[in-house]
Amino acid sequence: MSDVLAVVDHRQGALRDVSFELLSAGRDLADATGGDLFVAVVNGPTAAFADEVDREGVDAIYTVDAGEEFDHDVYAGAAVHLVETLEPRILLAPNSVNGIDYLPAVATRLDWPLVTDAVGLELEGETLVATREHYGGKVEATLEVALDGGVAVTIRAGEWPAATGEGAASVEDVAFDLEESANRSRVLGFEAVAGGDVDIAEADVLVSVGRGIEDEENLELIEELAEALGATVSASRPVVDAGWLPKNRQVGQSGKVVTPDVYIAIGISGAVQHVAGMKGAKTIVAINTDPNAPIMDIADYAIHDDLFDVVPALIEQFE
Amino acid sequence: MNVLVTVTEGATVDDEFRIDGLAIDDGSLTTDLNEWDEYALETAVRLAEADLVDEVVTVTIGPEDCEGTIRQVLAKGADRAIRVWDDALERSEMLDVGAKTALLAAVVETEEPDLVLTGVQSADEGFMATGVSLAAAVDYGWAAVVNALEVDPDERIARVRRELEGGVEERTEVDLPAVLTIQTGINEPRYASLRGIRMAQRKELAVRSLADLGLEASAVESRLRLRELAEPESESEARVLEGSSEEAAAELATVLREQGVGR
Ligand SMILES: Cc1cc2nc3c(=O)[nH]c(=O)nc-3n(C[C@H](O)[C@H](O)[C@H](O)COP(=O)(O)OP(=O)(O)OC[C@H]3O[C@@H](n4cnc5c(N)ncnc54)[C@H](O)[C@@H]3O)c2cc1C
Ligand SMILES: Nc1ncnc2c1ncn2[C@@H]1O[C@H](COP(=O)(O)O)[C@@H](O)[C@H]1O
């Protein structure tokens, strides 16, 4: 029997969706071992959050009230403290930007092995079997790790269903000593990245361009297509990183979430952080030379061909 | 002030690739400097050019094959490089974050850098964890997913922006010494100049074994074991538009018009 401790994620007064998925992942593992599912809420409006995460299958909730927002020193300290007192053998967190800002430190402090960005988790006796994606989603890796000492795991968003139902968990407020020396960083505030001229989230049709375009001057081709279709141009991250398009055109986890009627992905592989921003589009078209590119998994229409041949031909169709 | 940059060779698989047991067949892999590390390196080199940093040292855990990539890093402005490798490492199919942390921590302890820059993730295994794990091991401060950095050497503070989800950034300050994991887009990495490439040949590239680092093989054993590598089952339900580029484009045009596009 092993218990599971899941630390939920929140920002600016709201729990992140993946937190509820975390509860499902945690419950599945606890069921497999016959253990309990403990949930930790660290910082924020802890009482309200405790209420929200009290879903079916949660056995006990622990709250730590040491600030409003995420602070990795507090999270790391709280996670280590809770692991030492509750003695779970599996520690779960979302693979969010904040999750990866403290869970690796917790694993190191506890001397536990770490599995990040898991898309599947199974228990086989005393072995945790985790599935991850390597090479940008083109290869699936199955990893094994012994549960003996304990394992820290972050899970990918969108892979488990969100937990539902009313729970009847106990709620306990936990205080612990945060070592003075552990406090080496200070969060000063948040800023939203500037909006700019175009809001890609408003567009009905997006022509989205990725690294496959190769060169800044080739963007003209994409702009021509967008014009012919009456569409707006958006992009994957590398195009924005290179400075070829402004940040407000970026689709994805760290860019915008878009839900247009039609999303045409041109020379975009479909990395998980990109897909996070466009999987809600009604119709997805992928133009990519690689038939195995992960974008194909969510595309409704696909052309496995060179964009430099297809795009000019498509422009011609609309002229 | 000194900076240590961790750099790894990123591998991408070709459109068609073969899995050979627990590895990708060499013939279907293209290796290059890991994209995220390129930005970390550029960050360090710019700090040196601004005279905020005296020396930029890089460290790579990897076999001799990756020396080409290391020379590339030296050509782009690192002052010297360390490559860590050992027969004991050769034998394992993968190095998990814990193993890499132990190796890199030993290097940090001898180099004593004020700042360690890693990439947010490696392009192949993408654990997104090595930097923060290392920070805990050497008891440094840290910040993950940094897309802007200002170093104040007098106050010994790094002022950073962390790129969160959904276009929100967090402003944070971290006391030095610190480990920062660098996000793409923080700058525009340079290409190596011809002069840089020539100079790189004369720069120091030191190779360190476990014994050199005072580590036992057991301390760097991976606790994650690779059971299987597989090509994921395609979940694609896409209608593939076939034929020549013109034919496929014509079909797509029909589909798009049906959706009300371009009318
Ligand atoms: C914390 C974090 C946040 C991130 N946030 C985002 C984000 O918000 N948005 C985002 O997009 N990414 C984001 N990324 C980056 C993401 O991981 C990928 O690196 C990125 O999405 C890849 O962009 P791409 O598909 O354009 O490039 P690649 O993955 O390099 O793909 C290029 C594609 O073009 C195809 N191609 C090449 N030539 C041609 C041709 N001639 N014709 C047709 N096809 C061709 C290739 O087959 C390939 O599939 C983030 C990463 C991290 C770690
Ligand atoms: N073999 C390695 N040698 C040196 N640095 C590495 C190695 N693997 C990972 N790193 C560093 O850790 C970062 C994050 O990698 P990962 O945690 O594997 O996603 C990379 O961008 C590198 O800076």
Short mmCIF file of C-alpha atoms in Angstrom, two decimals, chain A residues 97-285:
data_model
loop_
_atom_site.label_atom_id
_atom_site.label_comp_id
_atom_site.label_asym_id
_atom_site.label_seq_id
_atom_site.Cartn_x
_atom_site.Cartn_y
_atom_site.Cartn_z
CA VAL A 97 5.72 26.18 -15.69
CA ASN A 98 5.33 26.36 -11.92
CA GLY A 99 5.39 22.59 -11.48
CA ILE A 100 8.77 22.39 -13.17
CA ASP A 101 9.96 25.34 -11.07
CA TYR A 102 9.85 23.37 -7.82
CA LEU A 103 9.19 19.65 -8.17
CA PRO A 104 12.69 18.85 -9.49
CA ALA A 105 14.11 20.57 -6.40
CA VAL A 106 11.84 18.53 -4.14
CA ALA A 107 12.92 15.28 -5.81
CA THR A 108 16.55 16.22 -5.27
CA ARG A 109 16.02 17.16 -1.63
CA LEU A 110 14.19 13.92 -0.93
CA ASP A 111 16.65 11.96 -3.06
CA TRP A 112 13.70 10.59 -5.05
CA PRO A 113 13.75 9.74 -8.73
CA LEU A 114 11.78 12.13 -10.94
CA VAL A 115 9.51 11.48 -13.91
CA THR A 116 8.25 14.60 -15.67
CA ASP A 117 5.55 15.25 -18.24
CA ALA A 118 4.03 11.79 -17.90
CA VAL A 119 1.17 11.01 -20.30
CA GLY A 120 0.45 7.61 -18.77
CA LEU A 121 1.06 6.03 -15.36
CA GLU A 122 0.53 2.42 -14.27
CA LEU A 123 1.56 0.44 -11.26
CA GLU A 124 2.97 -3.04 -11.71
CA GLY A 125 3.55 -4.31 -8.22
CA GLU A 126 6.28 -2.16 -6.76
CA THR A 127 7.19 -0.63 -10.11
CA LEU A 128 5.76 2.57 -11.50
CA VAL A 129 5.56 2.44 -15.27
CA ALA A 130 5.39 5.83 -16.92
CA THR A 131 4.84 6.77 -20.53
CA ARG A 132 6.44 9.94 -21.89
CA GLU A 133 7.03 11.46 -25.27
CA HIS A 134 10.51 11.93 -26.63
CA TYR A 135 11.67 13.81 -29.72
CA GLY A 136 8.82 16.29 -29.74
CA GLY A 137 6.13 13.61 -29.61
CA LYS A 138 7.46 11.43 -32.41
CA VAL A 139 8.62 8.63 -30.11
CA GLU A 140 6.87 7.14 -27.11
CA ALA A 141 9.08 5.99 -24.25
CA THR A 142 8.03 3.59 -21.53
CA LEU A 143 10.03 4.01 -18.35
CA GLU A 144 10.15 1.97 -15.17
CA VAL A 145 11.06 3.15 -11.74
CA ALA A 146 10.99 1.27 -8.45
CA LEU A 147 8.58 2.67 -5.93
CA ASP A 148 10.60 1.66 -2.87
CA GLY A 149 11.80 5.00 -1.61
CA GLY A 150 9.25 7.19 -3.35
CA VAL A 151 8.85 8.79 -6.77
CA ALA A 152 8.08 12.37 -7.82
CA VAL A 153 6.00 12.77 -10.98
CA THR A 154 4.66 15.65 -13.04
CA ILE A 155 1.78 14.96 -15.40
CA ARG A 156 0.94 16.54 -18.73
CA ALA A 157 -2.27 18.57 -18.95
CA GLY A 158 -5.14 17.09 -20.92
CA GLU A 159 -4.21 13.43 -20.49
CA TRP A 160 -6.45 12.51 -17.55
CA PRO A 161 -10.13 13.34 -17.10
CA ALA A 162 -10.95 16.02 -14.57
CA ALA A 163 -12.15 14.62 -11.24
CA THR A 164 -15.81 15.24 -10.56
CA GLY A 165 -18.27 14.54 -7.78
CA GLU A 166 -18.51 15.69 -4.19
CA GLY A 167 -15.83 14.58 -1.79
CA ALA A 168 -15.84 14.20 1.97
CA ALA A 169 -12.19 14.83 2.68
CA SER A 170 -10.84 16.09 5.97
CA VAL A 171 -9.13 19.48 5.74
CA GLU A 172 -6.15 20.36 7.89
CA ASP A 173 -4.10 23.52 7.95
CA VAL A 174 -0.39 22.81 8.12
CA ALA A 175 2.28 25.13 9.40
CA PHE A 176 5.96 24.43 8.92
CA ASP A 177 9.24 26.24 9.29
CA LEU A 178 10.53 27.61 6.06
CA GLU A 179 14.27 27.74 6.50
CA GLU A 180 15.56 31.27 6.25
CA SER A 181 18.30 30.18 3.85
CA ALA A 182 15.75 28.55 1.55
CA ASN A 183 14.30 31.90 0.68
CA ARG A 184 16.57 33.03 -2.14
CA SER A 185 14.08 34.52 -4.53
CA ARG A 186 11.22 36.97 -4.41
CA VAL A 187 8.25 37.20 -6.73
CA LEU A 188 7.69 40.88 -7.52
CA GLY A 189 4.58 40.69 -9.68
CA PHE A 190 2.90 39.65 -12.88
CA GLU A 191 2.62 41.28 -16.26
CA ALA A 192 0.48 40.44 -19.25
CA VAL A 193 2.43 40.50 -22.49
CA ALA A 194 1.40 43.46 -24.65
CA GLY A 195 -1.57 42.93 -26.95
CA GLY A 196 -0.54 44.84 -30.06
CA ASP A 197 -2.40 45.48 -33.30
CA VAL A 198 -4.05 42.14 -34.05
CA ASP A 199 -5.95 39.76 -31.83
CA ILE A 200 -5.53 36.33 -33.39
CA ALA A 201 -8.07 34.95 -30.91
CA GLU A 202 -10.75 36.97 -32.74
CA ALA A 203 -10.04 35.55 -36.20
CA ASP A 204 -12.38 33.05 -37.86
CA VAL A 205 -9.68 31.69 -40.12
CA LEU A 206 -6.01 31.45 -39.18
CA VAL A 207 -3.15 30.67 -41.53
CA SER A 208 -0.47 29.58 -39.10
CA VAL A 209 3.15 29.24 -40.03
CA GLY A 210 5.97 27.27 -38.38
CA ARG A 211 9.66 26.60 -38.65
CA GLY A 212 9.10 24.79 -41.94
CA ILE A 213 8.99 28.23 -43.61
CA GLU A 214 12.78 28.36 -43.11
CA ASP A 215 13.38 32.00 -43.83
CA GLU A 216 11.87 35.37 -43.04
CA GLU A 217 11.46 36.33 -46.68
CA ASN A 218 9.34 33.23 -47.31
CA LEU A 219 6.69 34.67 -44.99
CA GLU A 220 5.46 36.67 -47.95
CA LEU A 221 4.02 33.48 -49.34
CA ILE A 222 2.02 32.94 -46.16
CA GLU A 223 0.80 36.51 -46.13
CA GLU A 224 -0.31 36.16 -49.74
CA LEU A 225 -2.28 33.05 -48.84
CA ALA A 226 -3.87 34.73 -45.85
CA GLU A 227 -4.92 37.61 -48.05
CA ALA A 228 -6.39 35.31 -50.68
CA LEU A 229 -8.39 33.49 -48.00
CA GLY A 230 -9.36 36.56 -46.02
CA ALA A 231 -7.53 35.01 -43.06
CA THR A 232 -5.22 36.23 -40.31
CA VAL A 233 -1.59 35.08 -39.97
CA SER A 234 -0.50 33.39 -36.77
CA ALA A 235 2.60 31.35 -35.97
CA SER A 236 4.34 28.78 -33.85
CA ARG A 237 6.99 29.84 -31.41
CA PRO A 238 10.20 29.56 -33.48
CA VAL A 239 8.85 32.08 -36.00
CA VAL A 240 8.19 34.54 -33.18
CA ASP A 241 11.47 33.76 -31.39
CA ALA A 242 13.30 34.60 -34.60
CA GLY A 243 11.60 37.98 -34.61
CA TRP A 244 9.83 37.37 -37.93
CA LEU A 245 6.42 37.99 -36.39
CA PRO A 246 5.45 39.79 -33.19
CA LYS A 247 4.67 37.93 -29.98
CA ASN A 248 0.94 38.59 -30.25
CA ARG A 249 0.81 36.23 -33.25
CA GLN A 250 2.07 33.24 -31.26
CA VAL A 251 -0.32 30.35 -30.75
CA GLY A 252 0.27 28.00 -27.84
CA GLN A 253 0.89 27.49 -24.18
CA SER A 254 2.86 30.68 -23.76
CA GLY A 255 1.08 32.53 -26.54
CA LYS A 256 -2.62 32.71 -27.28
CA VAL A 257 -5.29 30.08 -27.12
CA VAL A 258 -7.33 30.28 -30.33
CA THR A 259 -10.55 28.58 -31.40
CA PRO A 260 -11.12 29.67 -35.02
CA ASP A 261 -13.45 27.92 -37.45
CA VAL A 262 -10.46 26.95 -39.57
CA TYR A 263 -6.82 26.65 -38.54
CA ILE A 264 -4.33 25.91 -41.30
CA ALA A 265 -1.00 24.73 -39.82
CA ILE A 266 1.77 25.11 -42.35
CA GLY A 267 5.18 23.63 -41.53
CA ILE A 268 4.23 23.18 -37.87
CA SER A 269 5.07 19.87 -36.18
CA GLY A 270 2.41 20.04 -33.47
CA ALA A 271 4.48 20.08 -30.27
CA VAL A 272 2.35 19.77 -27.16
CA GLN A 273 2.87 23.42 -26.22
CA HIS A 274 1.63 24.48 -29.63
CA VAL A 275 -1.35 22.16 -29.67
CA ALA A 276 -2.40 23.48 -26.25
CA GLY A 277 -3.23 26.72 -28.02
CA MET A 278 -5.21 25.49 -31.04
CA LYS A 279 -6.72 22.08 -30.42
CA GLY A 280 -10.09 23.74 -29.93
CA ALA A 281 -10.23 24.93 -33.56
CA LYS A 282 -13.28 23.56 -35.39
CA THR A 283 -11.44 22.41 -38.49
CA ILE A 284 -7.71 21.81 -38.52
CA VAL A 285 -5.74 21.53 -41.76
#
